[in-house]
Amino acid sequence: MEQEAWLRMWREEIPASNESTTSFSLTRLYGDVEEIRQKLHLNNIFTIAQRTIDGMSTFFTAVKLVNGARLLSELKIGSDRTSAFLATKSISLDFVGAFETAFSQVLNSRPS
């Protein structure tokens, strides 16, 4: 997914009422943010863009499920890399809770 398409979906196509937020602790220690990006990629969570915003590493990600549903997310990692904040948007809300749980499990799982 291209950055422009991600932005259009996040800002225009998916209503704000379809946004869910959660936070969780990172129990696995990461050496740097590139290691986090690689961990996401290995688990089919694709980074569309990556920025540092207000001192937090921010990943803009996308997932496409086998049924075609797309889940967009904004992951913010604290500077100490022990806390995470996840905002998720999707047209279909049926999978958001499971996605948030899986996202946390991926980041807290042992190295691949």
N, CA, C and O atoms as a GROMACS GRO file, in nm:
protein
  448
    1MET      N    1   0.085  -0.117   0.000
    1MET     CA    2   0.000   0.000   0.000
    1MET      C    3   0.090   0.123   0.000
    1MET      O    4   0.186   0.131   0.076
    2GLU      N    5   0.058   0.217  -0.084
    2GLU     CA    6   0.134   0.342  -0.093
    2GLU      C    7   0.094   0.437   0.019
    2GLU      O    8  -0.017   0.429   0.072
    3GLN      N    9   0.184   0.528   0.054
    3GLN     CA   10   0.157   0.624   0.161
    3GLN      C   11   0.032   0.708   0.134
    3GLN      O   12  -0.047   0.733   0.224
    4GLU      N   13   0.016   0.752   0.008
    4GLU     CA   14  -0.100   0.836  -0.026
    4GLU      C   15  -0.232   0.761  -0.005
    4GLU      O   16  -0.329   0.818   0.044
    5ALA      N   17  -0.233   0.633  -0.042
    5ALA     CA   18  -0.354   0.551  -0.023
    5ALA      C   19  -0.381   0.530   0.126
    5ALA      O   20  -0.496   0.536   0.169
    6TRP      N   21  -0.276   0.506   0.203
    6TRP     CA   22  -0.292   0.488   0.347
    6TRP      C   23  -0.351   0.615   0.410
    6TRP      O   24  -0.447   0.609   0.486
    7LEU      N   25  -0.293   0.730   0.375
    7LEU     CA   26  -0.341   0.857   0.429
    7LEU      C   27  -0.486   0.884   0.390
    7LEU      O   28  -0.565   0.929   0.473
    8ARG      N   29  -0.521   0.858   0.265
    8ARG     CA   30  -0.658   0.880   0.219
    8ARG      C   31  -0.756   0.792   0.297
    8ARG      O   32  -0.861   0.839   0.341
    9MET      N   33  -0.722   0.666   0.314
    9MET     CA   34  -0.810   0.577   0.390
    9MET      C   35  -0.822   0.623   0.534
    9MET      O   36  -0.933   0.629   0.588
   10TRP      N   37  -0.709   0.656   0.598
   10TRP     CA   38  -0.709   0.695   0.739
   10TRP      C   39  -0.790   0.823   0.761
   10TRP      O   40  -0.869   0.833   0.854
   11ARG      N   41  -0.769   0.922   0.673
   11ARG     CA   42  -0.831   1.054   0.693
   11ARG      C   43  -0.972   1.065   0.638
   11ARG      O   44  -1.057   1.133   0.696
   12GLU      N   45  -1.000   0.998   0.524
   12GLU     CA   46  -1.124   1.025   0.452
   12GLU      C   47  -1.219   0.906   0.443
   12GLU      O   48  -1.340   0.923   0.455
   13GLU      N   49  -1.166   0.788   0.422
   13GLU     CA   50  -1.252   0.674   0.392
   13GLU      C   51  -1.302   0.599   0.516
   13GLU      O   52  -1.410   0.540   0.514
   14ILE      N   53  -1.224   0.600   0.622
   14ILE     CA   54  -1.264   0.530   0.744
   14ILE      C   55  -1.305   0.636   0.845
   14ILE      O   56  -1.225   0.722   0.881
   15PRO      N   57  -1.430   0.631   0.892
   15PRO     CA   58  -1.476   0.734   0.986
   15PRO      C   59  -1.402   0.728   1.120
   15PRO      O   60  -1.356   0.622   1.162
   16ALA      N   61  -1.393   0.842   1.186
   16ALA     CA   62  -1.326   0.850   1.316
   16ALA      C   63  -1.392   0.757   1.419
   16ALA      O   64  -1.326   0.709   1.511
   17SER      N   65  -1.521   0.733   1.402
   17SER     CA   66  -1.592   0.643   1.494
   17SER      C   67  -1.543   0.499   1.482
   17SER      O   68  -1.573   0.416   1.569
   18ASN      N   69  -1.469   0.467   1.378
   18ASN     CA   70  -1.415   0.333   1.359
   18ASN      C   71  -1.270   0.322   1.405
   18ASN      O   72  -1.197   0.232   1.361
   19GLU      N   73  -1.229   0.412   1.493
   19GLU     CA   74  -1.093   0.408   1.547
   19GLU      C   75  -1.096   0.350   1.688
   19GLU      O   76  -1.180   0.386   1.770
   20SER      N   77  -1.004   0.261   1.714
   20SER     CA   78  -0.989   0.199   1.845
   20SER      C   79  -0.847   0.225   1.893
   20SER      O   80  -0.753   0.224   1.813
   21THR      N   81  -0.831   0.249   2.022
   21THR     CA   82  -0.698   0.271   2.077
   21THR      C   83  -0.674   0.179   2.196
   21THR      O   84  -0.765   0.143   2.270
   22THR      N   85  -0.550   0.142   2.211
   22THR     CA   86  -0.509   0.059   2.324
   22THR      C   87  -0.362   0.087   2.353
   22THR      O   88  -0.290   0.139   2.268
   23SER      N   89  -0.319   0.052   2.470
   23SER     CA   90  -0.177   0.062   2.503
   23SER      C   91  -0.136  -0.068   2.571
   23SER      O   92  -0.218  -0.139   2.629
   24PHE      N   93  -0.009  -0.098   2.562
   24PHE     CA   94   0.043  -0.219   2.624
   24PHE      C   95   0.191  -0.203   2.652
   24PHE      O   96   0.259  -0.118   2.594
   25SER      N   97   0.240  -0.286   2.741
   25SER     CA   98   0.382  -0.285   2.774
   25SER      C   99   0.457  -0.377   2.678
   25SER      O  100   0.403  -0.476   2.630
   26LEU      N  101   0.580  -0.342   2.653
   26LEU     CA  102   0.668  -0.428   2.574
   26LEU      C  103   0.756  -0.504   2.672
   26LEU      O  104   0.841  -0.444   2.739
   27THR      N  105   0.736  -0.633   2.680
   27THR     CA  106   0.814  -0.715   2.772
   27THR      C  107   0.942  -0.766   2.705
   27THR      O  108   1.034  -0.810   2.773
   28ARG      N  109   0.945  -0.760   2.574
   28ARG     CA  110   1.065  -0.799   2.499
   28ARG      C  111   1.147  -0.674   2.474
   28ARG      O  112   1.093  -0.572   2.432
   29LEU      N  113   1.276  -0.682   2.497
   29LEU     CA  114   1.364  -0.567   2.475
   29LEU      C  115   1.411  -0.564   2.330
   29LEU      O  116   1.457  -0.665   2.276
   30TYR      N  117   1.400  -0.448   2.270
   30TYR     CA  118   1.445  -0.427   2.132
   30TYR      C  119   1.566  -0.336   2.132
   30TYR      O  120   1.569  -0.236   2.205
   31GLY      N  121   1.665  -0.369   2.052
   31GLY     CA  122   1.786  -0.288   2.044
   31GLY      C  123   1.762  -0.154   1.977
   31GLY      O  124   1.819  -0.053   2.018
   32ASP      N  125   1.678  -0.154   1.874
   32ASP     CA  126   1.648  -0.030   1.804
   32ASP      C  127   1.514  -0.043   1.730
   32ASP      O  128   1.454  -0.151   1.727
   33VAL      N  129   1.469   0.066   1.672
   33VAL     CA  130   1.338   0.066   1.606
   33VAL      C  131   1.339  -0.016   1.477
   33VAL      O  132   1.234  -0.066   1.435
   34GLU      N  133   1.453  -0.032   1.414
   34GLU     CA  134   1.461  -0.115   1.294
   34GLU      C  135   1.428  -0.260   1.328
   34GLU      O  136   1.366  -0.330   1.248
   35GLU      N  137   1.470  -0.305   1.445
   35GLU     CA  138   1.438  -0.440   1.489
   35GLU      C  139   1.287  -0.457   1.507
   35GLU      O  140   1.233  -0.564   1.479
   36ILE      N  141   1.219  -0.353   1.555
   36ILE     CA  142   1.073  -0.356   1.569
   36ILE      C  143   1.008  -0.364   1.431
   36ILE      O  144   0.917  -0.444   1.409
   37ARG      N  145   1.055  -0.282   1.338
   37ARG     CA  146   1.000  -0.282   1.202
   37ARG      C  147   1.015  -0.420   1.137
   37ARG      O  148   0.923  -0.469   1.072
   38GLN      N  149   1.130  -0.481   1.155
   38GLN     CA  150   1.154  -0.614   1.099
   38GLN      C  151   1.061  -0.718   1.162
   38GLN      O  152   1.010  -0.806   1.093
   39LYS      N  153   1.041  -0.708   1.294
   39LYS     CA  154   0.952  -0.802   1.363
   39LYS      C  155   0.810  -0.791   1.308
   39LYS      O  156   0.744  -0.893   1.286
   40LEU      N  157   0.764  -0.669   1.286
   40LEU     CA  158   0.631  -0.649   1.228
   40LEU      C  159   0.624  -0.711   1.088
   40LEU      O  160   0.530  -0.783   1.056
   41HIS      N  161   0.723  -0.681   1.006
   41HIS     CA  162   0.726  -0.730   0.868
   41HIS      C  163   0.724  -0.883   0.863
   41HIS      O  164   0.654  -0.942   0.780
   42LEU      N  165   0.800  -0.948   0.951
   42LEU     CA  166   0.803  -1.094   0.954
   42LEU      C  167   0.667  -1.154   0.988
   42LEU      O  168   0.642  -1.272   0.963
   43ASN      N  169   0.579  -1.072   1.046
   43ASN     CA  170   0.446  -1.118   1.085
   43ASN      C  171   0.337  -1.053   1.000
   43ASN      O  172   0.223  -1.040   1.043
   44ASN      N  173   0.374  -1.013   0.878
   44ASN     CA  174   0.281  -0.958   0.779
   44ASN      C  175   0.210  -0.832   0.824
   44ASN      O  176   0.096  -0.807   0.785
   45ILE      N  177   0.277  -0.753   0.907
   45ILE     CA  178   0.231  -0.619   0.943
   45ILE      C  179   0.327  -0.524   0.873
   45ILE      O  180   0.443  -0.512   0.913
   46PHE      N  181   0.279  -0.458   0.769
   46PHE     CA  182   0.367  -0.384   0.680
   46PHE      C  183   0.373  -0.236   0.715
   46PHE      O  184   0.270  -0.169   0.729
   47THR      N  185   0.495  -0.187   0.731
   47THR     CA  186   0.518  -0.047   0.764
   47THR      C  187   0.508   0.036   0.637
   47THR      O  188   0.583   0.016   0.542
   48ILE      N  189   0.414   0.130   0.638
   48ILE     CA  190   0.394   0.221   0.524
   48ILE      C  191   0.486   0.341   0.538
   48ILE      O  192   0.542   0.389   0.439
   49ALA      N  193   0.503   0.389   0.660
   49ALA     CA  194   0.593   0.501   0.690
   49ALA      C  195   0.638   0.488   0.834
   49ALA      O  196   0.574   0.422   0.916
   50GLN      N  197   0.749   0.552   0.863
   50GLN     CA  198   0.804   0.549   0.999
   50GLN      C  199   0.861   0.687   1.028
   50GLN      O  200   0.936   0.742   0.948
   51ARG      N  201   0.826   0.743   1.144
   51ARG     CA  202   0.869   0.877   1.182
   51ARG      C  203   0.899   0.881   1.331
   51ARG      O  204   0.858   0.792   1.406
   52THR      N  205   0.971   0.984   1.374
   52THR     CA  206   0.984   1.015   1.515
   52THR      C  207   0.897   1.138   1.540
   52THR      O  208   0.922   1.244   1.484
   53ILE      N  209   0.796   1.123   1.625
   53ILE     CA  210   0.702   1.230   1.654
   53ILE      C  211   0.697   1.248   1.805
   53ILE      O  212   0.668   1.154   1.879
   54ASP      N  213   0.726   1.368   1.850
   54ASP     CA  214   0.727   1.399   1.994
   54ASP      C  215   0.813   1.300   2.072
   54ASP      O  216   0.776   1.259   2.182
   55GLY      N  217   0.927   1.263   2.016
   55GLY     CA  218   1.020   1.173   2.083
   55GLY      C  219   0.981   1.027   2.081
   55GLY      O  220   1.050   0.943   2.139
   56MET      N  221   0.870   0.995   2.014
   56MET     CA  222   0.825   0.856   2.006
   56MET      C  223   0.845   0.803   1.864
   56MET      O  224   0.821   0.873   1.767
   57SER      N  225   0.890   0.679   1.855
   57SER     CA  226   0.901   0.614   1.723
   57SER      C  227   0.760   0.576   1.681
   57SER      O  228   0.690   0.505   1.752
   58THR      N  229   0.719   0.624   1.566
   58THR     CA  230   0.583   0.603   1.518
   58THR      C  231   0.586   0.526   1.387
   58THR      O  232   0.654   0.564   1.292
   59PHE      N  233   0.511   0.417   1.383
   59PHE     CA  234   0.500   0.332   1.265
   59PHE      C  235   0.356   0.342   1.214
   59PHE      O  236   0.261   0.325   1.290
   60PHE      N  237   0.341   0.367   1.086
   60PHE     CA  238   0.210   0.366   1.022
   60PHE      C  239   0.205   0.236   0.944
   60PHE      O  240   0.283   0.216   0.851
   61THR      N  241   0.114   0.147   0.982
   61THR     CA  242   0.115   0.011   0.929
   61THR      C  243  -0.017  -0.026   0.863
   61THR      O  244  -0.120   0.040   0.884
   62ALA      N  245  -0.012  -0.132   0.784
   62ALA     CA  246  -0.131  -0.184   0.718
   62ALA      C  247  -0.125  -0.336   0.715
   62ALA      O  248  -0.019  -0.397   0.701
   63VAL      N  249  -0.244  -0.395   0.729
   63VAL     CA  250  -0.261  -0.540   0.720
   63VAL      C  251  -0.383  -0.564   0.632
   63VAL      O  252  -0.484  -0.494   0.645
   64LYS      N  253  -0.373  -0.662   0.544
   64LYS     CA  254  -0.488  -0.702   0.463
   64LYS      C  255  -0.518  -0.847   0.496
   64LYS      O  256  -0.432  -0.935   0.478
   65LEU      N  257  -0.639  -0.872   0.543
   65LEU     CA  258  -0.680  -1.008   0.580
   65LEU      C  259  -0.721  -1.087   0.456
   65LEU      O  260  -0.740  -1.030   0.348
   66VAL      N  261  -0.733  -1.217   0.470
   66VAL     CA  262  -0.767  -1.302   0.356
   66VAL      C  263  -0.906  -1.269   0.298
   66VAL      O  264  -0.932  -1.296   0.181
   67ASN      N  265  -0.993  -1.212   0.380
   67ASN     CA  266  -1.126  -1.174   0.330
   67ASN      C  267  -1.126  -1.036   0.265
   67ASN      O  268  -1.231  -0.986   0.225
   68GLY      N  269  -1.008  -0.973   0.254
   68GLY     CA  270  -0.996  -0.843   0.191
   68GLY      C  271  -1.006  -0.725   0.286
   68GLY      O  272  -0.978  -0.612   0.246
   69ALA      N  273  -1.044  -0.749   0.410
   69ALA     CA  274  -1.055  -0.639   0.508
   69ALA      C  275  -0.916  -0.581   0.536
   69ALA      O  276  -0.818  -0.655   0.550
   70ARG      N  277  -0.910  -0.450   0.543
   70ARG     CA  278  -0.784  -0.381   0.573
   70ARG      C  279  -0.790  -0.322   0.713
   70ARG      O  280  -0.892  -0.268   0.755
   71LEU      N  281  -0.679  -0.335   0.783
   71LEU     CA  282  -0.664  -0.273   0.914
   71LEU      C  283  -0.544  -0.179   0.906
   71LEU      O  284  -0.432  -0.221   0.875
   72LEU      N  285  -0.568  -0.053   0.935
   72LEU     CA  286  -0.461   0.046   0.937
   72LEU      C  287  -0.430   0.078   1.082
   72LEU      O  288  -0.520   0.081   1.166
   73SER      N  289  -0.304   0.101   1.112
   73SER     CA  290  -0.270   0.132   1.250
   73SER      C  291  -0.156   0.232   1.257
   73SER      O  292  -0.074   0.247   1.167
   74GLU      N  293  -0.156   0.299   1.371
   74GLU     CA  294  -0.049   0.391   1.406
   74GLU      C  295   0.007   0.340   1.538
   74GLU      O  296  -0.061   0.344   1.641
   75LEU      N  297   0.129   0.292   1.535
   75LEU     CA  298   0.195   0.238   1.653
   75LEU      C  299   0.298   0.338   1.702
   75LEU      O  300   0.386   0.380   1.626
   76LYS      N  301   0.287   0.377   1.829
   76LYS     CA  302   0.385   0.467   1.890
   76LYS      C  303   0.458   0.390   1.998
   76LYS      O  304   0.397   0.330   2.087
   77ILE      N  305   0.591   0.394   1.990
   77ILE     CA  306   0.676   0.326   2.086
   77ILE      C  307   0.747   0.433   2.169
   77ILE      O  308   0.809   0.524   2.114
   78GLY      N  309   0.737   0.421   2.302
   78GLY     CA  310   0.804   0.516   2.390
   78GLY      C  311   0.955   0.513   2.371
   78GLY      O  312   1.011   0.413   2.327
   79SER      N  313   1.021   0.623   2.405
   79SER     CA  314   1.166   0.634   2.383
   79SER      C  315   1.245   0.527   2.459
   79SER      O  316   1.356   0.492   2.419
   80ASP      N  317   1.188   0.476   2.568
   80ASP     CA  318   1.257   0.370   2.643
   80ASP      C  319   1.227   0.231   2.587
   80ASP      O  320   1.281   0.132   2.636
   81ARG      N  321   1.142   0.224   2.485
   81ARG     CA  322   1.102   0.100   2.417
   81ARG      C  323   1.042  -0.004   2.512
   81ARG      O  324   1.060  -0.125   2.493
   82THR      N  325   0.970   0.044   2.615
   82THR     CA  326   0.901  -0.048   2.706
   82THR      C  327   0.749  -0.029   2.704
   82THR      O  328   0.677  -0.105   2.768
   83SER      N  329   0.702   0.071   2.631
   83SER     CA  330   0.558   0.095   2.624
   83SER      C  331   0.517   0.124   2.480
   83SER      O  332   0.594   0.177   2.400
   84ALA      N  333   0.393   0.087   2.449
   84ALA     CA  334   0.341   0.106   2.314
   84ALA      C  335   0.198   0.156   2.320
   84ALA      O  336   0.122   0.121   2.410
   85PHE      N  337   0.162   0.238   2.224
   85PHE     CA  338   0.026   0.289   2.207
   85PHE      C  339  -0.015   0.255   2.064
   85PHE      O  340   0.060   0.283   1.970
   86LEU      N  341  -0.132   0.194   2.048
   86LEU     CA  342  -0.178   0.151   1.917
   86LEU      C  343  -0.315   0.209   1.887
   86LEU      O  344  -0.409   0.190   1.963
   87ALA      N  345  -0.324   0.279   1.775
   87ALA     CA  346  -0.453   0.328   1.724
   87ALA      C  347  -0.480   0.249   1.597
   87ALA      O  348  -0.394   0.240   1.509
   88THR      N  349  -0.600   0.193   1.586
   88THR     CA  350  -0.636   0.109   1.472
   88THR      C  351  -0.766   0.159   1.411
   88THR      O  352  -0.859   0.196   1.482
   89LYS      N  353  -0.770   0.160   1.277
   89LYS     CA  354  -0.891   0.197   1.205
   89LYS      C  355  -0.920   0.090   1.100
   89LYS      O  356  -0.829   0.035   1.038
   90SER      N  357  -1.049   0.062   1.082
   90SER     CA  358  -1.091  -0.034   0.980
   90SER      C  359  -1.236  -0.008   0.947
   90SER      O  360  -1.314   0.034   1.032
   91ILE      N  361  -1.273  -0.034   0.822
   91ILE     CA  362  -1.414  -0.026   0.784
   91ILE      C  363  -1.492  -0.131   0.862
   91ILE      O  364  -1.603  -0.106   0.910
   92SER      N  365  -1.433  -0.250   0.874
   92SER     CA  366  -1.496  -0.361   0.946
   92SER      C  367  -1.438  -0.368   1.086
   92SER      O  368  -1.320  -0.396   1.103
   93LEU      N  369  -1.520  -0.344   1.186
   93LEU     CA  370  -1.474  -0.346   1.324
   93LEU      C  371  -1.466  -0.486   1.384
   93LEU      O  372  -1.417  -0.504   1.495
   94ASP      N  373  -1.515  -0.586   1.311
   94ASP     CA  374  -1.521  -0.723   1.362
   94ASP      C  375  -1.385  -0.778   1.405
   94ASP      O  376  -1.378  -0.861   1.496
   95PHE      N  377  -1.278  -0.732   1.342
   95PHE     CA  378  -1.147  -0.793   1.364
   95PHE      C  379  -1.053  -0.706   1.447
   95PHE      O  380  -0.942  -0.748   1.478
   96VAL      N  381  -1.096  -0.586   1.484
   96VAL     CA  382  -1.006  -0.491   1.549
   96VAL      C  383  -0.955  -0.543   1.684
   96VAL      O  384  -0.835  -0.534   1.710
   97GLY      N  385  -1.042  -0.596   1.768
   97GLY     CA  386  -0.998  -0.647   1.899
   97GLY      C  387  -0.896  -0.757   1.886
   97GLY      O  388  -0.794  -0.757   1.956
   98ALA      N  389  -0.922  -0.852   1.797
   98ALA     CA  390  -0.828  -0.962   1.775
   98ALA      C  391  -0.697  -0.910   1.717
   98ALA      O  392  -0.589  -0.959   1.751
   99PHE      N  393  -0.706  -0.810   1.629
   99PHE     CA  394  -0.586  -0.751   1.570
   99PHE      C  395  -0.500  -0.685   1.677
   99PHE      O  396  -0.378  -0.703   1.678
  100GLU      N  397  -0.562  -0.609   1.766
  100GLU     CA  398  -0.486  -0.542   1.872
  100GLU      C  399  -0.417  -0.644   1.963
  100GLU      O  400  -0.302  -0.624   2.001
  101THR      N  401  -0.486  -0.750   1.996
  101THR     CA  402  -0.427  -0.857   2.078
  101THR      C  403  -0.310  -0.921   2.005
  101THR      O  404  -0.204  -0.942   2.064
  102ALA      N  405  -0.330  -0.952   1.878
  102ALA     CA  406  -0.223  -1.015   1.799
  102ALA      C  407  -0.103  -0.923   1.785
  102ALA      O  408   0.012  -0.968   1.792
  103PHE      N  409  -0.128  -0.794   1.766
  103PHE     CA  410  -0.019  -0.696   1.752
  103PHE      C  411   0.068  -0.698   1.878
  103PHE      O  412   0.191  -0.703   1.868
  104SER      N  413   0.006  -0.694   1.994
  104SER     CA  414   0.078  -0.699   2.121
  104SER      C  415   0.155  -0.830   2.134
  104SER      O  416   0.271  -0.830   2.177
  105GLN      N  417   0.092  -0.941   2.098
  105GLN     CA  418   0.159  -1.071   2.108
  105GLN      C  419   0.279  -1.080   2.015
  105GLN      O  420   0.383  -1.136   2.052
  106VAL      N  421   0.267  -1.026   1.895
  106VAL     CA  422   0.379  -1.026   1.800
  106VAL      C  423   0.498  -0.952   1.859
  106VAL      O  424   0.610  -1.002   1.859
  107LEU      N  425   0.472  -0.831   1.910
  107LEU     CA  426   0.583  -0.751   1.963
  107LEU      C  427   0.643  -0.808   2.089
  107LEU      O  428   0.760  -0.781   2.120
  108ASN      N  429   0.566  -0.886   2.163
  108ASN     CA  430   0.618  -0.943   2.288
  108ASN      C  431   0.666  -1.086   2.273
  108ASN      O  432   0.709  -1.147   2.371
  109SER      N  433   0.659  -1.141   2.153
  109SER     CA  434   0.706  -1.278   2.132
  109SER      C  435   0.858  -1.282   2.121
  109SER      O  436   0.924  -1.181   2.095
  110ARG      N  437   0.912  -1.400   2.140
  110ARG     CA  438   1.056  -1.419   2.129
  110ARG      C  439   1.104  -1.390   1.988
  110ARG      O  440   1.026  -1.394   1.893
  111PRO      N  441   1.234  -1.361   1.973
  111PRO     CA  442   1.286  -1.335   1.838
  111PRO      C  443   1.259  -1.452   1.744
  111PRO      O  444   1.261  -1.569   1.784
  112SER      N  445   1.235  -1.417   1.617
  112SER     CA  446   1.209  -1.520   1.516
  112SER      C  447   1.336  -1.581   1.465
  112SER      O  448   1.332  -1.670   1.380
   0.00000   0.00000   0.00000
